Amino acid sequence: MFKRTIAENMCACCANAATREPEGISVELIATCIERYQTFLDELLFAIRAVVVGKLTQVRAW
């Protein structure tokens, strides 16, 4: 699930730009893709932390 999302976000960004820009992919586009990827990783890490904290809370309550 997550691998597909990463690939879709990164590849779609560059593929769309490559069709729009005759010079190819620019440094600015690559920077934008990296920022989107970083945002995705931040959200993923937040979700993982929430699951881990939830599991630890369940274990302590048990």
mmCIF file of N, CA and C in Angstrom:
data_model
loop_
_atom_site.group_PDB
_atom_site.id
_atom_site.type_symbol
_atom_site.label_atom_id
_atom_site.label_comp_id
_atom_site.label_asym_id
_atom_site.label_seq_id
_atom_site.Cartn_x
_atom_site.Cartn_y
_atom_site.Cartn_z
ATOM 1 N N MET A 1 0.821 -1.190 0.000
ATOM 2 C CA MET A 1 0.000 0.000 0.000
ATOM 3 C C MET A 1 0.867 1.256 0.000
ATOM 4 N N PHE A 2 1.808 1.343 0.928
ATOM 5 C CA PHE A 2 2.620 2.548 1.019
ATOM 6 C C PHE A 2 3.598 2.652 -0.143
ATOM 7 N N LYS A 3 4.165 1.528 -0.588
ATOM 8 C CA LYS A 3 5.100 1.586 -1.711
ATOM 9 C C LYS A 3 4.410 2.116 -2.953
ATOM 10 N N ARG A 4 3.197 1.688 -3.175
ATOM 11 C CA ARG A 4 2.467 2.155 -4.342
ATOM 12 C C ARG A 4 2.202 3.650 -4.240
ATOM 13 N N THR A 5 1.850 4.134 -3.076
ATOM 14 C CA THR A 5 1.579 5.556 -2.897
ATOM 15 C C THR A 5 2.828 6.379 -3.161
ATOM 16 N N ILE A 6 3.972 5.922 -2.646
ATOM 17 C CA ILE A 6 5.233 6.631 -2.875
ATOM 18 C C ILE A 6 5.524 6.690 -4.367
ATOM 19 N N ALA A 7 5.415 5.571 -5.035
ATOM 20 C CA ALA A 7 5.709 5.520 -6.465
ATOM 21 C C ALA A 7 4.759 6.420 -7.247
ATOM 22 N N GLU A 8 3.491 6.389 -6.901
ATOM 23 C CA GLU A 8 2.525 7.229 -7.603
ATOM 24 C C GLU A 8 2.823 8.709 -7.389
ATOM 25 N N ASN A 9 3.129 9.098 -6.162
ATOM 26 C CA ASN A 9 3.404 10.505 -5.881
ATOM 27 C C ASN A 9 4.655 10.980 -6.597
ATOM 28 N N MET A 10 5.713 10.213 -6.523
ATOM 29 C CA MET A 10 6.982 10.632 -7.114
ATOM 30 C C MET A 10 6.927 10.570 -8.637
ATOM 31 N N CYS A 11 6.482 9.475 -9.188
ATOM 32 C CA CYS A 11 6.514 9.282 -10.631
ATOM 33 C C CYS A 11 5.509 10.170 -11.355
ATOM 34 N N ALA A 12 4.338 10.337 -10.786
ATOM 35 C CA ALA A 12 3.327 11.175 -11.433
ATOM 36 C C ALA A 12 3.795 12.621 -11.502
ATOM 37 N N CYS A 13 4.444 13.069 -10.457
ATOM 38 C CA CYS A 13 4.941 14.448 -10.426
ATOM 39 C C CYS A 13 5.943 14.666 -11.555
ATOM 40 N N CYS A 14 6.921 13.803 -11.672
ATOM 41 C CA CYS A 14 7.949 13.955 -12.702
ATOM 42 C C CYS A 14 7.402 13.674 -14.098
ATOM 43 N N ALA A 15 6.521 12.700 -14.212
ATOM 44 C CA ALA A 15 5.964 12.359 -15.526
ATOM 45 C C ALA A 15 5.119 13.501 -16.076
ATOM 46 N N ASN A 16 4.327 14.110 -15.216
ATOM 47 C CA ASN A 16 3.508 15.246 -15.663
ATOM 48 C C ASN A 16 4.387 16.398 -16.116
ATOM 49 N N ALA A 17 5.418 16.675 -15.382
ATOM 50 C CA ALA A 17 6.304 17.785 -15.725
ATOM 51 C C ALA A 17 7.089 17.490 -17.001
ATOM 52 N N ALA A 18 7.494 16.266 -17.173
ATOM 53 C CA ALA A 18 8.269 15.906 -18.363
ATOM 54 C C ALA A 18 7.442 16.106 -19.636
ATOM 55 N N THR A 19 6.148 15.898 -19.544
ATOM 56 C CA THR A 19 5.302 16.105 -20.723
ATOM 57 C C THR A 19 5.009 17.576 -20.946
ATOM 58 N N ARG A 20 5.057 18.387 -19.870
ATOM 59 C CA ARG A 20 4.760 19.816 -19.988
ATOM 60 C C ARG A 20 5.992 20.642 -20.352
ATOM 61 N N GLU A 21 7.158 20.194 -19.906
ATOM 62 C CA GLU A 21 8.362 21.004 -20.069
ATOM 63 C C GLU A 21 9.252 20.414 -21.173
ATOM 64 N N PRO A 22 9.453 21.149 -22.258
ATOM 65 C CA PRO A 22 10.265 20.622 -23.359
ATOM 66 C C PRO A 22 11.735 20.415 -22.970
ATOM 67 N N GLU A 23 12.213 21.155 -21.974
ATOM 68 C CA GLU A 23 13.612 21.017 -21.557
ATOM 69 C C GLU A 23 13.828 19.796 -20.667
ATOM 70 N N GLY A 24 12.744 19.191 -20.228
ATOM 71 C CA GLY A 24 12.855 18.046 -19.325
ATOM 72 C C GLY A 24 12.570 18.448 -17.889
ATOM 73 N N ILE A 25 13.045 17.642 -16.994
ATOM 74 C CA ILE A 25 12.758 17.843 -15.577
ATOM 75 C C ILE A 25 13.745 18.843 -14.992
ATOM 76 N N SER A 26 13.220 19.852 -14.328
ATOM 77 C CA SER A 26 14.051 20.917 -13.769
ATOM 78 C C SER A 26 14.441 20.611 -12.329
ATOM 79 N N VAL A 27 15.397 21.352 -11.836
ATOM 80 C CA VAL A 27 15.835 21.223 -10.447
ATOM 81 C C VAL A 27 14.678 21.589 -9.516
ATOM 82 N N GLU A 28 13.897 22.584 -9.875
ATOM 83 C CA GLU A 28 12.768 22.991 -9.053
ATOM 84 C C GLU A 28 11.744 21.865 -8.941
ATOM 85 N N LEU A 29 11.527 21.159 -10.034
ATOM 86 C CA LEU A 29 10.585 20.042 -10.013
ATOM 87 C C LEU A 29 11.092 18.931 -9.101
ATOM 88 N N ILE A 30 12.355 18.630 -9.202
ATOM 89 C CA ILE A 30 12.933 17.594 -8.344
ATOM 90 C C ILE A 30 12.799 18.000 -6.879
ATOM 91 N N ALA A 31 13.031 19.268 -6.581
ATOM 92 C CA ALA A 31 12.879 19.762 -5.207
ATOM 93 C C ALA A 31 11.435 19.615 -4.735
ATOM 94 N N THR A 32 10.488 19.902 -5.611
ATOM 95 C CA THR A 32 9.073 19.750 -5.263
ATOM 96 C C THR A 32 8.745 18.292 -4.978
ATOM 97 N N CYS A 33 9.254 17.388 -5.788
ATOM 98 C CA CYS A 33 9.019 15.960 -5.574
ATOM 99 C C CYS A 33 9.602 15.507 -4.243
ATOM 100 N N ILE A 34 10.789 15.986 -3.924
ATOM 101 C CA ILE A 34 11.424 15.622 -2.657
ATOM 102 C C ILE A 34 10.597 16.146 -1.486
ATOM 103 N N GLU A 35 10.088 17.358 -1.595
ATOM 104 C CA GLU A 35 9.252 17.924 -0.530
ATOM 105 C C GLU A 35 7.984 17.101 -0.349
ATOM 106 N N ARG A 36 7.358 16.691 -1.435
ATOM 107 C CA ARG A 36 6.145 15.863 -1.344
ATOM 108 C C ARG A 36 6.468 14.524 -0.703
ATOM 109 N N TYR A 37 7.573 13.952 -1.086
ATOM 110 C CA TYR A 37 7.996 12.672 -0.524
ATOM 111 C C TYR A 37 8.268 12.822 0.969
ATOM 112 N N GLN A 38 8.921 13.905 1.376
ATOM 113 C CA GLN A 38 9.210 14.147 2.788
ATOM 114 C C GLN A 38 7.913 14.308 3.576
ATOM 115 N N THR A 39 6.948 15.017 3.010
ATOM 116 C CA THR A 39 5.651 15.188 3.666
ATOM 117 C C THR A 39 4.980 13.829 3.853
ATOM 118 N N PHE A 40 5.017 12.992 2.813
ATOM 119 C CA PHE A 40 4.437 11.662 2.908
ATOM 120 C C PHE A 40 5.118 10.858 4.007
ATOM 121 N N LEU A 41 6.455 10.911 4.075
ATOM 122 C CA LEU A 41 7.177 10.168 5.107
ATOM 123 C C LEU A 41 6.838 10.684 6.501
ATOM 124 N N ASP A 42 6.691 11.994 6.656
ATOM 125 C CA ASP A 42 6.303 12.562 7.946
ATOM 126 C C ASP A 42 4.936 12.052 8.378
ATOM 127 N N GLU A 43 3.990 12.013 7.445
ATOM 128 C CA GLU A 43 2.648 11.521 7.754
ATOM 129 C C GLU A 43 2.677 10.030 8.079
ATOM 130 N N LEU A 44 3.493 9.286 7.367
ATOM 131 C CA LEU A 44 3.623 7.856 7.624
ATOM 132 C C LEU A 44 4.208 7.612 9.006
ATOM 133 N N LEU A 45 5.231 8.349 9.365
ATOM 134 C CA LEU A 45 5.847 8.210 10.681
ATOM 135 C C LEU A 45 4.854 8.552 11.784
ATOM 136 N N PHE A 46 4.057 9.589 11.593
ATOM 137 C CA PHE A 46 3.044 9.961 12.571
ATOM 138 C C PHE A 46 2.038 8.823 12.757
ATOM 139 N N ALA A 47 1.610 8.206 11.650
ATOM 140 C CA ALA A 47 0.658 7.095 11.724
ATOM 141 C C ALA A 47 1.265 5.891 12.450
ATOM 142 N N ILE A 48 2.517 5.598 12.157
ATOM 143 C CA ILE A 48 3.185 4.471 12.818
ATOM 144 C C ILE A 48 3.291 4.729 14.317
ATOM 145 N N ARG A 49 3.666 5.939 14.687
ATOM 146 C CA ARG A 49 3.757 6.281 16.116
ATOM 147 C C ARG A 49 2.401 6.125 16.800
ATOM 148 N N ALA A 50 1.339 6.556 16.152
ATOM 149 C CA ALA A 50 0.007 6.445 16.734
ATOM 150 C C ALA A 50 -0.368 4.986 16.966
ATOM 151 N N VAL A 51 -0.035 4.128 16.022
ATOM 152 C CA VAL A 51 -0.333 2.702 16.168
ATOM 153 C C VAL A 51 0.489 2.107 17.305
ATOM 154 N N VAL A 52 1.769 2.429 17.371
ATOM 155 C CA VAL A 52 2.631 1.894 18.420
ATOM 156 C C VAL A 52 2.165 2.353 19.795
ATOM 157 N N VAL A 53 1.851 3.633 19.937
ATOM 158 C CA VAL A 53 1.375 4.155 21.223
ATOM 159 C C VAL A 53 0.050 3.489 21.596
ATOM 160 N N GLY A 54 -0.826 3.303 20.616
ATOM 161 C CA GLY A 54 -2.097 2.620 20.877
ATOM 162 C C GLY A 54 -1.889 1.199 21.355
ATOM 163 N N LYS A 55 -0.965 0.486 20.745
ATOM 164 C CA LYS A 55 -0.676 -0.897 21.150
ATOM 165 C C LYS A 55 -0.061 -0.925 22.549
ATOM 166 N N LEU A 56 0.839 -0.009 22.851
ATOM 167 C CA LEU A 56 1.449 0.038 24.175
ATOM 168 C C LEU A 56 0.402 0.344 25.238
ATOM 169 N N THR A 57 -0.534 1.212 24.914
ATOM 170 C CA THR A 57 -1.603 1.538 25.853
ATOM 171 C C THR A 57 -2.463 0.314 26.116
ATOM 172 N N GLN A 58 -2.748 -0.469 25.079
ATOM 173 C CA GLN A 58 -3.537 -1.686 25.239
ATOM 174 C C GLN A 58 -2.808 -2.699 26.115
ATOM 175 N N VAL A 59 -1.510 -2.827 25.913
ATOM 176 C CA VAL A 59 -0.723 -3.785 26.685
ATOM 177 C C VAL A 59 -0.694 -3.372 28.154
ATOM 178 N N ARG A 60 -0.507 -2.106 28.419
ATOM 179 C CA ARG A 60 -0.474 -1.623 29.799
ATOM 180 C C ARG A 60 -1.825 -1.805 30.482
ATOM 181 N N ALA A 61 -2.904 -1.601 29.747
ATOM 182 C CA ALA A 61 -4.244 -1.745 30.321
ATOM 183 C C ALA A 61 -4.580 -3.204 30.590
ATOM 184 N N TRP A 62 -3.992 -4.087 29.859
ATOM 185 C CA TRP A 62 -4.277 -5.512 29.991
ATOM 186 C C TRP A 62 -3.634 -6.026 31.229
#
